[in-house]
XYZ file of C-alpha atoms in Angstrom:
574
model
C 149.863 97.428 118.416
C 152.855 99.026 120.824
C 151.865 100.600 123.802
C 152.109 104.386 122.343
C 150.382 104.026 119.357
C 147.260 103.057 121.593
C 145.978 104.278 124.988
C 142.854 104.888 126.592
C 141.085 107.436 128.553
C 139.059 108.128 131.126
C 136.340 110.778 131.135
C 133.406 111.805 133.779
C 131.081 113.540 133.571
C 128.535 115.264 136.847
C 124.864 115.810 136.678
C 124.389 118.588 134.236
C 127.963 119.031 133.429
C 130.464 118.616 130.822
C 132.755 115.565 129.957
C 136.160 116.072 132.356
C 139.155 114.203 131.571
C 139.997 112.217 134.509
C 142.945 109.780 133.509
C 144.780 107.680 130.427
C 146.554 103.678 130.945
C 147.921 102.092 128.278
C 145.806 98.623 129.438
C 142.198 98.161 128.068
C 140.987 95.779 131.119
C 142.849 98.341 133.679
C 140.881 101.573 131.583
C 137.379 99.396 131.802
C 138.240 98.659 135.590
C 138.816 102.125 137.168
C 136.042 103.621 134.894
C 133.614 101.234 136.542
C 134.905 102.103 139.923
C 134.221 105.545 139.265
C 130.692 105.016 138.861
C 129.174 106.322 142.087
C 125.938 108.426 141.884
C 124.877 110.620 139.699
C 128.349 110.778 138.069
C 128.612 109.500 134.525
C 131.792 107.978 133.433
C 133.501 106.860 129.446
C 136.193 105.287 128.187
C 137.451 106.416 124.990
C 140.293 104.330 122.687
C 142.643 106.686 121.412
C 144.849 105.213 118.273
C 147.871 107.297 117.140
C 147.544 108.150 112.704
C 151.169 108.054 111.750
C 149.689 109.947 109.056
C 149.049 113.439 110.464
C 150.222 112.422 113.812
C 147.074 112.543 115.561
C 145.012 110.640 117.564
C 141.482 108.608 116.129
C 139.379 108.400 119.383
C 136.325 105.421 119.586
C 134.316 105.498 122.535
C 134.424 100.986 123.762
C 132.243 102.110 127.151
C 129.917 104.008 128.744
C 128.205 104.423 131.598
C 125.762 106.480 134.159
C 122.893 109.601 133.418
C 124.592 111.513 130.702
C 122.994 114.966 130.701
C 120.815 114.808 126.908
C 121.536 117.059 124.320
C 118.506 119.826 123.184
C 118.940 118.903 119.581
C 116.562 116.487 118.293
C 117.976 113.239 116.289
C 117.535 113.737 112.317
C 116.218 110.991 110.433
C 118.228 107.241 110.647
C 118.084 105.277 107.785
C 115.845 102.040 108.084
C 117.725 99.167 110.542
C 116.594 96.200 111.912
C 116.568 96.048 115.569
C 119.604 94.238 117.214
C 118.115 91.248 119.512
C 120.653 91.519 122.245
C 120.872 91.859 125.830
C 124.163 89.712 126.189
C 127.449 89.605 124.432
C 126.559 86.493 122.937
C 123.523 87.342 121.424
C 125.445 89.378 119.206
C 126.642 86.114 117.297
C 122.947 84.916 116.435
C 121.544 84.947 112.907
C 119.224 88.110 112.904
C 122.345 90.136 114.868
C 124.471 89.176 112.185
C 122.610 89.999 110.007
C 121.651 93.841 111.296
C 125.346 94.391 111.743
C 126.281 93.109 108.222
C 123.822 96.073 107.021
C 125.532 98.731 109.076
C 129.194 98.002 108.871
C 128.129 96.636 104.803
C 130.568 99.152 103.791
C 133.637 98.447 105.967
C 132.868 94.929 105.115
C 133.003 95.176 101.653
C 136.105 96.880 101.552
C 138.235 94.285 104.276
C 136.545 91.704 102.654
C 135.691 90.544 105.588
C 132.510 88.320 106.981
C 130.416 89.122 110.558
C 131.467 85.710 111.800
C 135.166 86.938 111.385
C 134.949 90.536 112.509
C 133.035 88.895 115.608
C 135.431 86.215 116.475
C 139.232 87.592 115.438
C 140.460 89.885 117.610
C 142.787 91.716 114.705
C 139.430 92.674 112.570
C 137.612 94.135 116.370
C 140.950 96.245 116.676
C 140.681 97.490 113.018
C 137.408 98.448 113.796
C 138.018 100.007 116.973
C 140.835 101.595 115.099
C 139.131 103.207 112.195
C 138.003 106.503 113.784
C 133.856 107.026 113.560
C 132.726 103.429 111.792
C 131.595 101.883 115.084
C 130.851 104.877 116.841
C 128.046 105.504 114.147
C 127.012 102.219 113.286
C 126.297 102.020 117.417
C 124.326 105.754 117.082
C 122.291 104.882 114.119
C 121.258 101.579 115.906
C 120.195 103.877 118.999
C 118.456 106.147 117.271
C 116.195 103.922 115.525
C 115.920 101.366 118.649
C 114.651 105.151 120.333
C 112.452 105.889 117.352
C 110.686 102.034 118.201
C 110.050 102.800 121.629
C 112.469 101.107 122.864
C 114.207 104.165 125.483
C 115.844 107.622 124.849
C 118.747 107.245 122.616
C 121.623 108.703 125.286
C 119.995 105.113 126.908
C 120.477 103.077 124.028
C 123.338 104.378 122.946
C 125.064 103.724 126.509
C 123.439 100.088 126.635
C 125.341 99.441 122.987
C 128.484 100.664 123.845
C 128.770 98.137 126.860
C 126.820 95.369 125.067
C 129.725 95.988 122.426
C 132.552 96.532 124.778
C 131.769 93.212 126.663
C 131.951 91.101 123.602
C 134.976 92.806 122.002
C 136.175 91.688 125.784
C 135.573 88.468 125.602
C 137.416 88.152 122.884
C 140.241 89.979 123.779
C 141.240 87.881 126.769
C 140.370 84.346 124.643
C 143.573 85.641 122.621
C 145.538 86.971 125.352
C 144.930 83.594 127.285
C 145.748 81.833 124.018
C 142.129 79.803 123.965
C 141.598 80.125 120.183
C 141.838 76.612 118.653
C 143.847 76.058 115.545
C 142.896 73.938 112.647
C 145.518 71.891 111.621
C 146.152 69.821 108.094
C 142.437 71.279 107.008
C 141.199 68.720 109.599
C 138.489 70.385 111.176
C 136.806 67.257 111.941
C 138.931 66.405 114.276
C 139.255 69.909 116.704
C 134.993 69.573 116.184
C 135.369 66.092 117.884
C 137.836 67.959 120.321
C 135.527 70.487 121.304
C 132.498 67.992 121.077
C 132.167 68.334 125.436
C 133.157 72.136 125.712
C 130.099 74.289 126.017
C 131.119 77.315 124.076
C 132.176 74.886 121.069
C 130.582 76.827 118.111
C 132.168 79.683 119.038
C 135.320 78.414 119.107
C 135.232 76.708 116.034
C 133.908 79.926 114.319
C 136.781 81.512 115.868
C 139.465 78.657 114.447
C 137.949 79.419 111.238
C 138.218 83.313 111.148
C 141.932 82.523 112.132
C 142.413 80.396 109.595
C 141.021 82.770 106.699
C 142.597 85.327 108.074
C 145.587 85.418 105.747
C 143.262 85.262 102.708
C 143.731 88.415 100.074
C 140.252 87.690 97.928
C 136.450 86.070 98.511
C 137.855 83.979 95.730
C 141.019 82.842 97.454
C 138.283 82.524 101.239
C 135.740 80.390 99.456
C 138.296 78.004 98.519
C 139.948 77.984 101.491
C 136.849 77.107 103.971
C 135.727 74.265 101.140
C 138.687 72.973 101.563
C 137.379 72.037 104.988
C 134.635 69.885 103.945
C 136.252 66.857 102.584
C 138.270 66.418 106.250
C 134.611 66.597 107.850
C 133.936 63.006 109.590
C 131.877 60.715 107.369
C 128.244 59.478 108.048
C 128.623 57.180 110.571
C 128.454 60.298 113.179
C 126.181 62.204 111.520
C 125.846 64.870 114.462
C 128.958 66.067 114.332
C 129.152 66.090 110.889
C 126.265 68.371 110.749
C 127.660 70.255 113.473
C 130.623 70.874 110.945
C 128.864 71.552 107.947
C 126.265 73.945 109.581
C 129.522 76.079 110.522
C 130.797 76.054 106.832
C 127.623 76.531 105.611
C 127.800 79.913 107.876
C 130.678 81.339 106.584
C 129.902 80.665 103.327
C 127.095 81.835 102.945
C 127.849 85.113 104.510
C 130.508 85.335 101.889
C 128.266 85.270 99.529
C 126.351 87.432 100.843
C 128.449 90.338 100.022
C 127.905 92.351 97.581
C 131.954 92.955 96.696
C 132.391 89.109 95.963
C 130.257 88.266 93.540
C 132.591 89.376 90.667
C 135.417 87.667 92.724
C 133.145 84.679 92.750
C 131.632 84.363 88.761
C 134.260 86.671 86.860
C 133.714 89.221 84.401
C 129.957 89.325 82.974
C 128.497 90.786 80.057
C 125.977 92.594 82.121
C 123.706 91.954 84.970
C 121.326 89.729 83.703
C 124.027 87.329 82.466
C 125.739 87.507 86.390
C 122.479 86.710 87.657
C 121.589 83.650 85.470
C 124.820 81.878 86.484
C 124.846 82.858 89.900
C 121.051 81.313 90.132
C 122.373 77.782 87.730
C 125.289 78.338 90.701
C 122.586 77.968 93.380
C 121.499 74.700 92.379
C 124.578 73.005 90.983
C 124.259 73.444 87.009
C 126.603 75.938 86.645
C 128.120 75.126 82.997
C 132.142 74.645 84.168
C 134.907 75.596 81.323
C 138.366 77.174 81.151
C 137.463 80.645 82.826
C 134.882 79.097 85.682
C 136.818 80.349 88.829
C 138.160 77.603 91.025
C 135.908 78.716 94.602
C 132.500 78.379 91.876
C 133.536 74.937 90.460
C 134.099 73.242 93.843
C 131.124 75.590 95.560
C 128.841 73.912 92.102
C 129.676 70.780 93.457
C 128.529 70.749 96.792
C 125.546 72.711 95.928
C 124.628 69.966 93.405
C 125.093 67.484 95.773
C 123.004 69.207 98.099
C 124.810 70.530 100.580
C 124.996 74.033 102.094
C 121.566 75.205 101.997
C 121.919 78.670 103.700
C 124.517 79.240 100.836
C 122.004 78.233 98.480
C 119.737 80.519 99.735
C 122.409 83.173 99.968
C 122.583 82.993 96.499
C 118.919 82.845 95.874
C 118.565 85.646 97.621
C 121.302 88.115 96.072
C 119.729 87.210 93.079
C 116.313 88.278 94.026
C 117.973 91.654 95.278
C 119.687 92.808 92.270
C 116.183 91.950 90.971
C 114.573 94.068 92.419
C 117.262 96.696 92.023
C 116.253 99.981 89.366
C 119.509 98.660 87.316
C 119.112 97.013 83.616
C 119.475 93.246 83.050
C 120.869 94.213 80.036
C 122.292 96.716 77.768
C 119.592 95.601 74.689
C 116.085 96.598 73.507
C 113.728 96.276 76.609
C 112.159 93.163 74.490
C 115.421 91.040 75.084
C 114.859 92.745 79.034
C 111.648 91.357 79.260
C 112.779 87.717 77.741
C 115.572 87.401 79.951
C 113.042 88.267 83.315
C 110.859 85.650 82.403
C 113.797 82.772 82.223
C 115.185 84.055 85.757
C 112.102 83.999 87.050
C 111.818 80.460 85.990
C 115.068 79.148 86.681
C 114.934 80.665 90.200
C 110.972 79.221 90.750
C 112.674 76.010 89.803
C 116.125 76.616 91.422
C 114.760 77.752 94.954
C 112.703 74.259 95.920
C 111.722 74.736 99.301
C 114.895 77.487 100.636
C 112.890 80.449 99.593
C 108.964 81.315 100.488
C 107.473 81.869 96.865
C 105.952 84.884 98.150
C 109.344 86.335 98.441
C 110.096 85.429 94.713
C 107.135 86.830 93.289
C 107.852 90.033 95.376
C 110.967 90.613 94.269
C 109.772 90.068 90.247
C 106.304 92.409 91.192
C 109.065 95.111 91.958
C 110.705 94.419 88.966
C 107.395 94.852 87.022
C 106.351 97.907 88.728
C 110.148 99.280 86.917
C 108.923 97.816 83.547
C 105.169 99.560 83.601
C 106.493 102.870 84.960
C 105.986 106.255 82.860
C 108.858 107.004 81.481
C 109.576 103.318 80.243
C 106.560 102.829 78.750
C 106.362 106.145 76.472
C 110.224 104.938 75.617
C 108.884 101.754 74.353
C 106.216 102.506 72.739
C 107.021 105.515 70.694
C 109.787 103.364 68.669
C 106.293 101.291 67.130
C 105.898 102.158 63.763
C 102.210 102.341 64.162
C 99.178 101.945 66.683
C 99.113 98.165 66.206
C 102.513 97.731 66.665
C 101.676 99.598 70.156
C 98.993 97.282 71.380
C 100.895 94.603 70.136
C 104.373 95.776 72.482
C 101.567 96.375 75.524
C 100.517 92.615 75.283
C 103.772 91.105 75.236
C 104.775 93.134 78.495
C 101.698 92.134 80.215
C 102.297 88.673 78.902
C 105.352 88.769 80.863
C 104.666 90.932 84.672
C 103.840 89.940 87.577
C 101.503 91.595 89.908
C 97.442 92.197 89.804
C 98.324 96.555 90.656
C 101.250 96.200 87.703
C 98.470 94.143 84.665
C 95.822 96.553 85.716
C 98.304 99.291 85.543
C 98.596 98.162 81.485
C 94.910 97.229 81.001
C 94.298 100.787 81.592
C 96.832 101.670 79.310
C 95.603 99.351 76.432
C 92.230 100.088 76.844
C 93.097 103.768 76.579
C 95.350 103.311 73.527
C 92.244 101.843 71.791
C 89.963 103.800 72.337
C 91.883 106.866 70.810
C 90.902 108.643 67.664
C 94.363 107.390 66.125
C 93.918 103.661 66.675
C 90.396 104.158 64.559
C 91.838 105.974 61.970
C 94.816 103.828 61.421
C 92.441 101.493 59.794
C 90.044 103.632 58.411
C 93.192 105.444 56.659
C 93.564 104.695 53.138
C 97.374 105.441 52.988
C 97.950 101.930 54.181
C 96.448 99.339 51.437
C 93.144 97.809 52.909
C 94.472 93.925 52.498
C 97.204 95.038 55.542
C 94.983 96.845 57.117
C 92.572 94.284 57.931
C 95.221 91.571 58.228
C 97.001 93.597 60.700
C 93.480 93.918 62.559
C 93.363 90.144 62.406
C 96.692 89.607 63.557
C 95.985 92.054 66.430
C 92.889 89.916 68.003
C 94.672 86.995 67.664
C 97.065 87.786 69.612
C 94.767 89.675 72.548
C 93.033 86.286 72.654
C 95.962 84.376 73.257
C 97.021 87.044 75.704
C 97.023 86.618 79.617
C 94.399 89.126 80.273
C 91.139 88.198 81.953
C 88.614 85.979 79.677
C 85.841 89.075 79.655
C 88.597 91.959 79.014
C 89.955 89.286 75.418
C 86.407 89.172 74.663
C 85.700 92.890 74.832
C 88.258 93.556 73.024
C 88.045 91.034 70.320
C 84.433 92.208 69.958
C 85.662 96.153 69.730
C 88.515 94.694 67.175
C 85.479 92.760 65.191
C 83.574 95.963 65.032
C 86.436 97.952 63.335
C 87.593 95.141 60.767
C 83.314 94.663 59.747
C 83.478 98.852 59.858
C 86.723 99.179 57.755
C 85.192 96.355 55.423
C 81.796 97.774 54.555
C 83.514 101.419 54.157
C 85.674 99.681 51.475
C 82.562 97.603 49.822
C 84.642 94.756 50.417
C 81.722 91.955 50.260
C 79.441 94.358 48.483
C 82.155 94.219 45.326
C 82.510 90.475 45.931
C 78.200 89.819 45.985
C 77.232 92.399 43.053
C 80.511 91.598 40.782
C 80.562 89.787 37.152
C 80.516 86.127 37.666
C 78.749 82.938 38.449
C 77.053 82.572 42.197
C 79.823 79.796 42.014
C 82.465 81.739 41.536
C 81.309 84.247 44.136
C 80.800 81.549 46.860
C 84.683 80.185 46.034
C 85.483 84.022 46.234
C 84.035 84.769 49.819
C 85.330 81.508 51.079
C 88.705 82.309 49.865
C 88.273 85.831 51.606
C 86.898 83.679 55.163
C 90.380 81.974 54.810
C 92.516 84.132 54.227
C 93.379 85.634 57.943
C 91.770 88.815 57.083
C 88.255 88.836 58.604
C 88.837 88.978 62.450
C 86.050 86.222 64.686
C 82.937 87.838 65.130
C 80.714 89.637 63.072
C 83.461 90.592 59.999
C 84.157 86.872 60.159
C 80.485 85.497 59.920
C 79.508 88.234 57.279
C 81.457 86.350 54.485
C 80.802 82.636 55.960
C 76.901 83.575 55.418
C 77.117 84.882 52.066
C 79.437 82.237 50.797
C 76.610 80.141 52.196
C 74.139 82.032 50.748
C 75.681 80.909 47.190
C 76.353 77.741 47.530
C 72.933 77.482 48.210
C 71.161 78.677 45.071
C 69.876 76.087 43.104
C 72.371 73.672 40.705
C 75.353 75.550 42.328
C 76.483 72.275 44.861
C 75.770 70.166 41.738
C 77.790 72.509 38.458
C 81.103 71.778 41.186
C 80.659 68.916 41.816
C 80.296 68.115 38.066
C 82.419 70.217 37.118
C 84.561 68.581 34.001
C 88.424 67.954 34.952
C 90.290 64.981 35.457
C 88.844 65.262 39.501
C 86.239 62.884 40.016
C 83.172 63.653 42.266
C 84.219 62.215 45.592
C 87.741 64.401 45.030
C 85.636 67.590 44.456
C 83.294 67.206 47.507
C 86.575 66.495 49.076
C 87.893 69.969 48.024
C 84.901 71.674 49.191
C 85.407 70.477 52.389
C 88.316 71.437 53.147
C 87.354 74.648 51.631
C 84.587 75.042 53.759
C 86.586 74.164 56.616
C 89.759 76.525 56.123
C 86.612 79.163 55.792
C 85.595 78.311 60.040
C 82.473 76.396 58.238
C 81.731 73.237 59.466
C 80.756 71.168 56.130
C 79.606 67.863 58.537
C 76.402 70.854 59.165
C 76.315 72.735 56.294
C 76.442 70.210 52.766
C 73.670 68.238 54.092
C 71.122 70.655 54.200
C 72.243 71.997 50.634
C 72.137 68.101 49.255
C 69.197 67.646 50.437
């Protein structure tokens, strides 16, 4: 910018005064200089950067440094939202992982909308001047950092705030003057092999590499058009045969990239237009591990990222990945725009693909986290009554219950639904479903059937399936006797023959549920084919079968029934 547009002032300020102008120079180093100089006492000093708006004509003032005992406010801080504390006491600790990674959360928004990384707004001097530039950004990223380092303990926040503003001023510095004394590298042909193997002796070499690459991105209008860009790089890094520096290389791309991807405004730069979320998250997690299905609308930056990935490469990317995935998933938005069912489905298959996608990047206790939250969404209130009011009837309800727990994750979440089920049963209208003659008796029971099936194929506990297969038992025996289901069978017209085929026909036919209803007609089929001359009139019975082909039958009849005929013919032959 033109000396006009920018200057900077001076300010001071004496034990329990008031902030005093004191002076204005165009030069940032010559501002920095006299204000430090003017440090003597109790006398607090600032420097403020004051950038002219062509817009309105005024001037946006950022405070780059302060020091001495500033006299503290009386109003006490409001609330700050949740930050991680910044692990710095030097200007270059600002360019470690968990720094990064606490100013990518405060500036997310700025980020977002420069499309800009940390590594390039901490090593290009044009993004620390847009920053500087754009009024109150920094000023309250650097207060909401003070105020909850001050809430941890960690000193009052007219402390914090002063140590920030010079921890932040130095390193904004330092890069300043690497420009001005033209020290930035440049990488030239793509061949950033060869300035690593330049750099290879100088001790501040990742820096400046991470600086040659902001440079070189800097021209870049989309995350589409970066991502390409920095791949590029790759294929110019030396081969194996100095594996050190290669590594050294990669580690750097791997850096950039994956902070790319881990903004939130370039995933739809990076995978396109999506039907919904669910369908952005399954290709972002086949992305992850190289299986990304590549056709005509694939994006250039995901073919050549799918690539690398499946060749293993770029593991914090990987994980970058991973992990966005895992925070949309736990996110209150919908998968998808269908019936929760096809919801449910499509959890289940991320949940697999990213178990199987993750390997060893992500601790599983962070994946089953993230789908526990997702659960918790699933089993809440106003979900659940949304759900299960569209069942046509109380079955259809317990039935809707199973397949959810079936498919959660979470003990607090499945005991959240047991008590849910176990109410739901034990309501009057469950009972009188099936005591109900509006519904014929035949579905009734085969509905009941149906029902314990299912609860004993169901993930719930061994001794909760049992309980309620036994209460399920006790309704379809209940329902039965009401009915004089076996009672009409036993006391009919008709041979004890033809009463035993009857009742085994009935233990077939999926009707009975296990358990008492079950055993009921297996005993008095039993009952009949035990009377005397019964075994014998089927087995002679006259028809083209011969006698091995009817005791054949009757097995298999006896079998389809639950009996086992190995126990029960012998004793009746005999």
């Amino acid at each position: 910018m033109s000396s006009g547009q920018v200057h900077y002032e001076i300010y001071t300020m004496a034990p329990r005064g008031k902030w005093q102008f004191h002076s204005a120079l165009e030069s940032r180093d010559a501002a920095l200089k006299q204000a430090k100089e003017l440090v003597i006492g109790n006398t607090a000093v600032k420097v403020t950067k004051e950038t002219l708006n062509p817009a309105d004509g005024n001037y946006i003032s950022v405070s780059i440094f302060q020091e001495g005992k500033v006299t503290p406010s009386s109003s006490k801080p409001g609330k700050t939202e949740s930050v991680e504390s910044l692990p710095c006491f030097k200007p270059q600790d600002l360019y470690s992982y968990q720094a990064r990674k606490t100013i990518a959360r405060l500036l997310q928004e700025s980020l977002n909308r420069w499309k800009i990384t940390v590594l390039e707004l901490l090593h290009n001097s044009g993004h620390l001047e847009r920053l500087e530039s754009s009024g109150t950004i920094l000023q309250a990223a650097v207060q909401k950092m003070a105020i909850a380092q001050s809430q941890s303990g960690e000193g009052s926040i007219s402390e914090r705030v002063k140590f920030l503003h010079k921890l932040v001023s130095d390193g904004m510095v330092m890069v300043y003057k690497d420009r001005e004394k033209n020290r930035i590298p440049k990488i030239r042909n793509n061949d950033i092999g060869a300035l690593a193997t330049q750099l290879s002796s100088d001790p501040r070499r990742e820096y400046l590499l991470n600086a040659a690459i902001a440079a070189h991105l800097q021209e870049c209008a989309s995350w589409n058009e970066k991502l390409i860009k920095i791949l590029e790089l790759i294929s110019a890094i030396p081969a194996s045969d100095d594996d050190a520096l290669r590594q050294f290389c990669l580690k750097t791309v791997d850096g950039y990239v994956s902070e790319i991807l881990s903004a939130s405004s370039a995933i739809k730069d990076l995978v396109g237009e999506q039907p919904d979320l669910g369908a952005m998250l399954q290709t972002l997690t086949d992305l992850s591990c190289g299986r990304l299905a590549i056709d005509a609308n694939t994006l250039q930056g995901s073919a050549i990222l799918n690539q690398h990935f499946g060749a293993g490469e770029l593991p914090d990317s990987r994980t970058a990945i991973l992990r966005r995935v895992l925070q949309e998933i736990e996110s209150p938005k919908r998968l998808t725009h269908d019936a929760l069912e096809m919801e449910v489905k499509l959890i289940r298959r991320l949940a697999s693909r990213v178990v199987q996608a993750s390997g060893n990047l992500l601790p599983h206790d962070e994946i089953i986290s993230a789908f526990r939250i997702r659960s918790e969404r699933l089993v809440s209130a106003d979900t659940m009554d949304t759900y299960l009011n569209a069942a046509q009837h109380p079955p259809e309800k317990i039935e809707r219950l199973l397949f959810i727990g079936d498919n959660i994750t979470g003990e607090a979440n499945k005991r959240k639904l047991l008590t849910m089920l176990q109410a739901m049963l034990k309501a009057p209208a469950f009972t009188d479903f099936f005591q109900s003659t509006q519904t014929p008796l035949p579905l009734r029971l085969q509905l009941l059937c149906a029902l314990q099936n299912r609860v004993l194929k169901s993930e719930l506990e061994a001794a909760r399936k049992n309980e309620i297969a036994g209460f399920l038992d006790d309704i379809c025996l209940l329902v039965a006797e009401k009915n004089n289901l076996f009672n009409r069978i036993c006391n009919g017209q008709g041979s004890a023959l033809s009463k035993c085929l009857s009742l085994l026909k009935l233990a077939a036919s999926n009707i009975l549920t296990q358990g008492k209803a079950l055993e009921r007609a297996q005993k008095l089929a039993l009952s009949f084919l035990g009377q005397p001359g019964v075994l014998k009139t089927y087995l002679l019975k006259s028809g083209e079968a011969s006698k091995e082909a009817r005791f054949e039958e009757l097995n298999t009849m006896l079998r389809d029934a639950g009996i086992d005929p190995m126990v029960a013919l012998p004793r009746f032959a005999a």
